[in-house]
Structures are given as C-alpha cells and as structure tokens.
Amino acid sequence: MGPGSPSVWHNVTLLTVKPLALMSVFYTIRFFAFTQYRYFFWAAAITLLSIFAKPSYIIIFLPALVVYMLFKKYFDKRQLWFASTIILFSLAALVYQYTHEFGKGKDSSIIFDFLGVWSIYTPSVTVSVLMALGLPFLITLFNYQSVKKNEYIKFSWLLVLFAFILFACFAEGGERYSDGNFSWSWHLSLSFIYLFTIIEFFKQYFLMPAVVRYSLLAIMLYQVYVGWYFLVEMINGVAFNSSYDSFPFFFG
C-alpha cells in the first residue's frame, strides 16, 4: 500500500467503481469541450452512480471539478448548472452514507492524522510517492507541450493531488484505523494518471528523442515486470499485502 498501485485487484468495490469513474472523467471532459446535453446527462448520471459503488471517487472528483472549472474559467450557465447538479446530489448522498456508516457507534469516526496510516506501510512516504508517480511525471515532463492540450491528463493530475491530500491527512478512527480506507482514492487516481499519460506517451513516441523514449519505455517495462513478479508470488501463496525489502530484479 505504501507507493500505491493503479492496478489493485483484490477490492471488489474498487473494481466496481473504477470503470464508472473512468467514464465519469471521460464524459466530464467531453461535456466541457462541447457543452452538449448528452454529455451532461452521461457525466452526471455516471458520476452520481459511482457514489453507490464506492465514494472514494466522488470525494476527490468534487474538489478537482471545482478547481478545474476555476482554472479553465468555465462559468457559463450550462457549465455551472452541471457542477451544481453533481455537487448538490453528491453531498446529499455522502451525508447519508456518512450518517449511516459513522453513526453506528462511538468507535466509528473520521480523524485528522497526517501520514499516520500511510507511514504504517512504508518507511518513507516521500520515496513511495516518487515511486508511484515517477513514470507519469516523467511522461508529463518530457511531453509538456502536448500534455498542456490534454484535458484528461490535467484533470487526472488534479485527482492525484486531492487523493494525496485525502490519504495523507485523514483516517478512520478505531479498529479500522490501519485498514487505510482513505487510500482507495489514491489507488484510483493512479489508475487515471497512468492510463492517460501512457496513452500520451505512445501518441508522442516517435516525436521524443530516442534516449527519452527508450528510457521511459524501460521504466514502463520494468513496472510491468514487477507486476508479473508479484502476481507469480501471489499464485505461489504470498499474501497480496506482503512487503519486500528489496526490488525484485529477478526470480529467486
């Protein structure tokens, strides 16, 4: 859990919300690009539906949406109506879920706890974040001119920012403290930033200097190898939440 992963597979509700969240990002960006009512409907409907699969997406989507609209100066009537609809219905659903989930007993609560849970799973949160975001950051950096025109990547970076703040600052009190349930937003945001930056990488592949594209490709392939390494280890009986003290350079 320390670095986080864009490909968490063991949580059913996360797997359920992920395609809804992806479609939400897609239709939201399409709506702001074309302001057509069909995109309004699909973006709003799918975004609101995602709350009932898992609220981890909506709690980073809402602040990302507000900041995105402020930066882009999206203030016309239809855009404001879109944002207002999603925000009001989402807040109502979140309040309902909060009162039913955290009102059951005194041991259920949300607490401010800066890096408390995150530090359980990694000796260095800074290193873990750099490991998690290294590839998408480098792709963004070396393709900055094209990324500036890619609204999906820009919105995904906002999701990453608010997911980081959420996981770094909040936790569940009581017996579920160490479960790290505020980390799910972080995992989700990594899925989006990896997906959209990797797509951009291959779109710009032959436009990058050879040393840059081959270096980024090597990092990408190594991450694929690490994923397969842990998959094989889990098939051999290692728990999905096990940790390793060294990088898996080869099977042994």
CSV table of C-alpha atoms in Angstrom, one decimal:
chain,number,residue,atom,x,y,z
A,1,MET,CA,0.0,0.0,0.0
A,2,GLY,CA,3.0,2.3,0.5
A,3,PRO,CA,3.6,3.5,-3.0
A,4,GLY,CA,0.0,2.6,-4.1
A,5,SER,CA,-0.9,0.9,-7.3
A,6,PRO,CA,-3.0,1.7,-10.4
A,7,SER,CA,-4.0,-2.0,-10.7
A,8,VAL,CA,-5.3,-3.0,-7.3
A,9,TRP,CA,-7.4,-6.2,-7.9
A,10,HIS,CA,-8.4,-7.6,-4.5
A,11,ASN,CA,-11.1,-5.0,-3.6
A,12,VAL,CA,-14.4,-5.7,-5.2
A,13,THR,CA,-15.9,-2.2,-4.7
A,14,LEU,CA,-12.8,-0.6,-6.1
A,15,LEU,CA,-13.1,-2.8,-9.2
A,16,THR,CA,-16.8,-1.8,-9.4
A,17,VAL,CA,-16.2,1.9,-9.2
A,18,LYS,CA,-13.2,2.1,-11.4
A,19,PRO,CA,-15.0,1.8,-14.8
A,20,LEU,CA,-17.7,4.2,-13.6
A,21,ALA,CA,-15.0,6.7,-12.5
A,22,LEU,CA,-13.2,6.4,-15.8
A,23,MET,CA,-16.4,7.0,-17.8
A,24,SER,CA,-17.1,9.9,-15.5
A,25,VAL,CA,-13.8,11.6,-16.3
A,26,PHE,CA,-14.3,10.9,-20.0
A,27,TYR,CA,-17.8,12.4,-20.2
A,28,THR,CA,-17.0,15.3,-17.9
A,29,ILE,CA,-14.1,16.4,-20.1
A,30,ARG,CA,-16.3,15.8,-23.2
A,31,PHE,CA,-19.1,18.0,-21.7
A,32,PHE,CA,-16.7,20.9,-21.0
A,33,ALA,CA,-15.3,20.6,-24.5
A,34,PHE,CA,-18.6,20.5,-26.3
A,35,THR,CA,-21.3,21.5,-23.7
A,36,GLN,CA,-23.8,19.2,-25.2
A,37,TYR,CA,-26.7,17.9,-23.1
A,38,ARG,CA,-25.9,14.2,-23.9
A,39,TYR,CA,-22.5,14.6,-22.3
A,40,PHE,CA,-24.2,16.5,-19.4
A,41,PHE,CA,-26.5,13.6,-18.8
A,42,TRP,CA,-24.0,10.8,-19.0
A,43,ALA,CA,-21.4,12.6,-16.9
A,44,ALA,CA,-23.8,13.5,-14.2
A,45,ALA,CA,-25.6,10.1,-14.2
A,46,ILE,CA,-22.4,8.0,-14.1
A,47,THR,CA,-20.7,10.2,-11.6
A,48,LEU,CA,-23.7,10.0,-9.2
A,49,LEU,CA,-24.0,6.3,-9.7
A,50,SER,CA,-20.3,5.8,-8.7
A,51,ILE,CA,-21.1,7.1,-5.2
A,52,PHE,CA,-23.2,4.0,-4.5
A,53,ALA,CA,-20.4,1.7,-5.8
A,54,LYS,CA,-17.7,3.3,-3.6
A,55,PRO,CA,-17.5,7.0,-2.5
A,56,SER,CA,-13.7,7.1,-2.9
A,57,TYR,CA,-14.0,8.6,-6.3
A,58,ILE,CA,-16.5,11.4,-5.7
A,59,ILE,CA,-14.7,12.8,-2.7
A,60,ILE,CA,-11.7,13.6,-5.0
A,61,PHE,CA,-13.8,14.4,-8.0
A,62,LEU,CA,-15.7,17.2,-6.4
A,63,PRO,CA,-12.7,19.4,-5.4
A,64,ALA,CA,-11.0,18.5,-8.7
A,65,LEU,CA,-14.1,19.7,-10.6
A,66,VAL,CA,-14.2,23.0,-8.8
A,67,VAL,CA,-10.5,23.7,-9.2
A,68,TYR,CA,-10.6,22.6,-12.9
A,69,MET,CA,-13.5,25.0,-13.6
A,70,LEU,CA,-11.8,27.9,-11.9
A,71,PHE,CA,-8.6,27.4,-13.8
A,72,LYS,CA,-10.4,27.0,-17.1
A,73,LYS,CA,-12.9,29.8,-16.3
A,74,TYR,CA,-15.9,27.7,-17.1
A,75,PHE,CA,-18.6,29.9,-15.8
A,76,ASP,CA,-21.4,29.9,-18.4
A,77,LYS,CA,-24.9,28.9,-17.3
A,78,ARG,CA,-24.8,25.3,-18.6
A,79,GLN,CA,-21.4,24.6,-17.0
A,80,LEU,CA,-22.5,26.0,-13.7
A,81,TRP,CA,-25.7,24.0,-13.8
A,82,PHE,CA,-23.7,20.9,-14.4
A,83,ALA,CA,-21.4,21.5,-11.5
A,84,SER,CA,-24.3,22.5,-9.2
A,85,THR,CA,-26.3,19.3,-10.0
A,86,ILE,CA,-23.4,17.0,-9.3
A,87,ILE,CA,-22.2,18.8,-6.2
A,88,LEU,CA,-25.7,19.0,-4.5
A,89,PHE,CA,-26.7,15.4,-5.2
A,90,SER,CA,-23.3,14.1,-4.3
A,91,LEU,CA,-23.2,16.0,-1.0
A,92,ALA,CA,-26.6,14.7,-0.1
A,93,ALA,CA,-25.6,11.1,-0.9
A,94,LEU,CA,-22.3,11.5,1.0
A,95,VAL,CA,-24.1,12.9,4.1
A,96,TYR,CA,-26.5,9.9,4.0
A,97,GLN,CA,-23.6,7.5,3.8
A,98,TYR,CA,-21.7,9.2,6.5
A,99,THR,CA,-24.5,9.2,9.0
A,100,HIS,CA,-25.2,5.5,8.4
A,101,GLU,CA,-21.6,4.4,8.3
A,102,PHE,CA,-20.1,6.5,11.1
A,103,GLY,CA,-23.1,7.0,13.3
A,104,LYS,CA,-23.4,3.4,14.4
A,105,GLY,CA,-21.1,3.6,17.3
A,106,LYS,CA,-18.5,5.7,19.1
A,107,ASP,CA,-15.7,3.7,17.6
A,108,SER,CA,-16.6,4.8,14.1
A,109,SER,CA,-15.2,8.2,13.1
A,110,ILE,CA,-13.0,10.1,10.7
A,111,ILE,CA,-9.9,11.7,12.2
A,112,PHE,CA,-7.2,14.0,11.0
A,113,ASP,CA,-3.9,12.1,11.2
A,114,PHE,CA,-1.1,13.4,8.9
A,115,LEU,CA,0.7,10.5,7.3
A,116,GLY,CA,-0.2,8.2,10.2
A,117,VAL,CA,-1.8,5.3,8.3
A,118,TRP,CA,0.5,5.8,5.2
A,119,SER,CA,3.6,5.5,7.5
A,120,ILE,CA,2.4,2.1,8.6
A,121,TYR,CA,3.0,0.7,5.2
A,122,THR,CA,6.2,2.4,4.1
A,123,PRO,CA,9.4,3.7,5.8
A,124,SER,CA,9.3,6.8,3.6
A,125,VAL,CA,6.1,8.3,2.3
A,126,THR,CA,8.2,10.7,0.1
A,127,VAL,CA,10.0,7.8,-1.6
A,128,SER,CA,6.8,5.9,-2.0
A,129,VAL,CA,5.1,8.8,-3.7
A,130,LEU,CA,8.0,9.4,-6.0
A,131,MET,CA,8.0,5.7,-6.9
A,132,ALA,CA,4.2,5.8,-7.6
A,133,LEU,CA,4.3,8.9,-9.7
A,134,GLY,CA,7.7,8.7,-11.3
A,135,LEU,CA,6.6,7.4,-14.7
A,136,PRO,CA,3.6,9.6,-15.2
A,137,PHE,CA,5.5,12.6,-14.0
A,138,LEU,CA,8.4,12.0,-16.4
A,139,ILE,CA,6.0,11.4,-19.3
A,140,THR,CA,4.3,14.7,-18.5
A,141,LEU,CA,7.6,16.5,-18.1
A,142,PHE,CA,9.1,15.3,-21.4
A,143,ASN,CA,5.8,15.8,-23.3
A,144,TYR,CA,4.8,19.1,-21.7
A,145,GLN,CA,3.7,20.8,-24.8
A,146,SER,CA,1.3,18.1,-25.8
A,147,VAL,CA,0.2,17.5,-22.3
A,148,LYS,CA,-0.9,21.1,-22.0
A,149,LYS,CA,-3.5,20.3,-24.6
A,150,ASN,CA,-4.6,17.1,-23.0
A,151,GLU,CA,-7.5,17.8,-20.6
A,152,TYR,CA,-7.7,14.2,-19.4
A,153,ILE,CA,-4.2,14.4,-18.1
A,154,LYS,CA,-4.7,17.8,-16.5
A,155,PHE,CA,-7.9,16.6,-14.7
A,156,SER,CA,-6.2,13.4,-13.6
A,157,TRP,CA,-3.4,15.3,-12.0
A,158,LEU,CA,-6.0,17.2,-10.0
A,159,LEU,CA,-7.5,13.9,-8.9
A,160,VAL,CA,-4.0,12.8,-7.9
A,161,LEU,CA,-3.4,15.9,-5.9
A,162,PHE,CA,-6.7,15.6,-3.9
A,163,ALA,CA,-6.2,11.9,-3.4
A,164,PHE,CA,-2.8,12.5,-1.9
A,165,ILE,CA,-4.2,15.1,0.4
A,166,LEU,CA,-7.0,12.8,1.5
A,167,PHE,CA,-4.8,9.8,2.2
A,168,ALA,CA,-2.1,11.9,3.8
A,169,CYS,CA,-4.4,13.8,6.2
A,170,PHE,CA,-7.4,11.6,7.1
A,171,ALA,CA,-8.0,8.1,8.6
A,172,GLU,CA,-10.8,6.1,10.2
A,173,GLY,CA,-10.6,6.0,13.9
A,174,GLY,CA,-11.0,2.9,16.0
A,175,GLU,CA,-10.3,-0.7,15.0
A,176,ARG,CA,-10.3,0.1,11.2
A,177,TYR,CA,-7.6,2.7,11.6
A,178,SER,CA,-4.9,0.6,10.0
A,179,ASP,CA,-7.1,-0.6,7.1
A,180,GLY,CA,-6.2,2.6,5.2
A,181,ASN,CA,-9.6,3.0,3.7
A,182,PHE,CA,-8.8,6.5,2.6
A,183,SER,CA,-6.1,5.1,0.3
A,184,TRP,CA,-8.6,3.8,-2.2
A,185,SER,CA,-8.9,7.3,-3.7
A,186,TRP,CA,-5.1,7.3,-4.2
A,187,HIS,CA,-5.2,4.0,-6.0
A,188,LEU,CA,-8.0,5.2,-8.2
A,189,SER,CA,-6.2,8.4,-9.1
A,190,LEU,CA,-3.1,6.4,-10.0
A,191,SER,CA,-5.2,4.4,-12.4
A,192,PHE,CA,-6.2,7.5,-14.3
A,193,ILE,CA,-2.9,9.3,-14.4
A,194,TYR,CA,-1.1,6.1,-15.6
A,195,LEU,CA,-3.8,5.4,-18.3
A,196,PHE,CA,-3.8,8.8,-19.8
A,197,THR,CA,-0.1,9.5,-19.6
A,198,ILE,CA,0.8,6.1,-21.2
A,199,ILE,CA,-1.7,6.8,-24.0
A,200,GLU,CA,0.0,10.2,-24.5
A,201,PHE,CA,3.4,8.5,-24.4
A,202,PHE,CA,2.6,6.3,-27.3
A,203,LYS,CA,1.0,9.1,-29.2
A,204,GLN,CA,4.2,11.1,-28.9
A,205,TYR,CA,6.5,8.1,-29.1
A,206,PHE,CA,8.3,8.9,-32.3
A,207,LEU,CA,8.4,12.7,-31.6
A,208,MET,CA,10.5,12.2,-28.5
A,209,PRO,CA,14.3,12.0,-28.6
A,210,ALA,CA,15.4,8.3,-28.7
A,211,VAL,CA,17.2,8.5,-25.3
A,212,VAL,CA,14.0,9.8,-23.7
A,213,ARG,CA,11.5,7.4,-25.3
A,214,TYR,CA,13.7,4.3,-24.6
A,215,SER,CA,14.3,5.4,-21.0
A,216,LEU,CA,10.6,5.8,-20.4
A,217,LEU,CA,9.8,2.6,-22.1
A,218,ALA,CA,12.4,0.8,-20.0
A,219,ILE,CA,10.8,2.1,-16.8
A,220,MET,CA,7.4,1.1,-18.1
A,221,LEU,CA,8.5,-2.4,-18.9
A,222,TYR,CA,10.2,-2.8,-15.6
A,223,GLN,CA,6.9,-1.9,-13.8
A,224,VAL,CA,5.1,-4.5,-15.9
A,225,TYR,CA,7.8,-7.0,-14.9
A,226,VAL,CA,7.3,-6.1,-11.2
A,227,GLY,CA,3.6,-6.6,-11.6
A,228,TRP,CA,4.1,-10.1,-13.0
A,229,TYR,CA,6.6,-10.8,-10.3
A,230,PHE,CA,4.1,-10.2,-7.6
A,231,LEU,CA,1.4,-12.0,-9.5
A,232,VAL,CA,3.5,-15.1,-9.6
A,233,GLU,CA,4.4,-14.7,-6.0
A,234,MET,CA,0.8,-14.5,-5.0
A,235,ILE,CA,0.0,-17.6,-7.1
A,236,ASN,CA,2.7,-19.3,-5.0
A,237,GLY,CA,1.0,-18.3,-1.8
A,238,VAL,CA,2.4,-14.9,-0.8
A,239,ALA,CA,-0.3,-12.6,0.6
A,240,PHE,CA,-1.3,-9.7,-1.6
A,241,ASN,CA,-0.4,-7.2,1.2
A,242,SER,CA,3.1,-8.6,1.8
A,243,SER,CA,6.0,-6.2,1.6
A,244,TYR,CA,9.5,-6.7,0.2
A,245,ASP,CA,12.8,-5.2,1.5
A,246,SER,CA,14.4,-5.0,-2.0
A,247,PHE,CA,13.4,-4.6,-5.6
A,248,PRO,CA,12.6,-7.8,-7.4
A,249,PHE,CA,15.2,-7.8,-10.1
A,250,PHE,CA,14.9,-11.5,-10.9
A,251,PHE,CA,13.1,-14.6,-9.7
A,252,GLY,CA,14.7,-16.5,-6.9
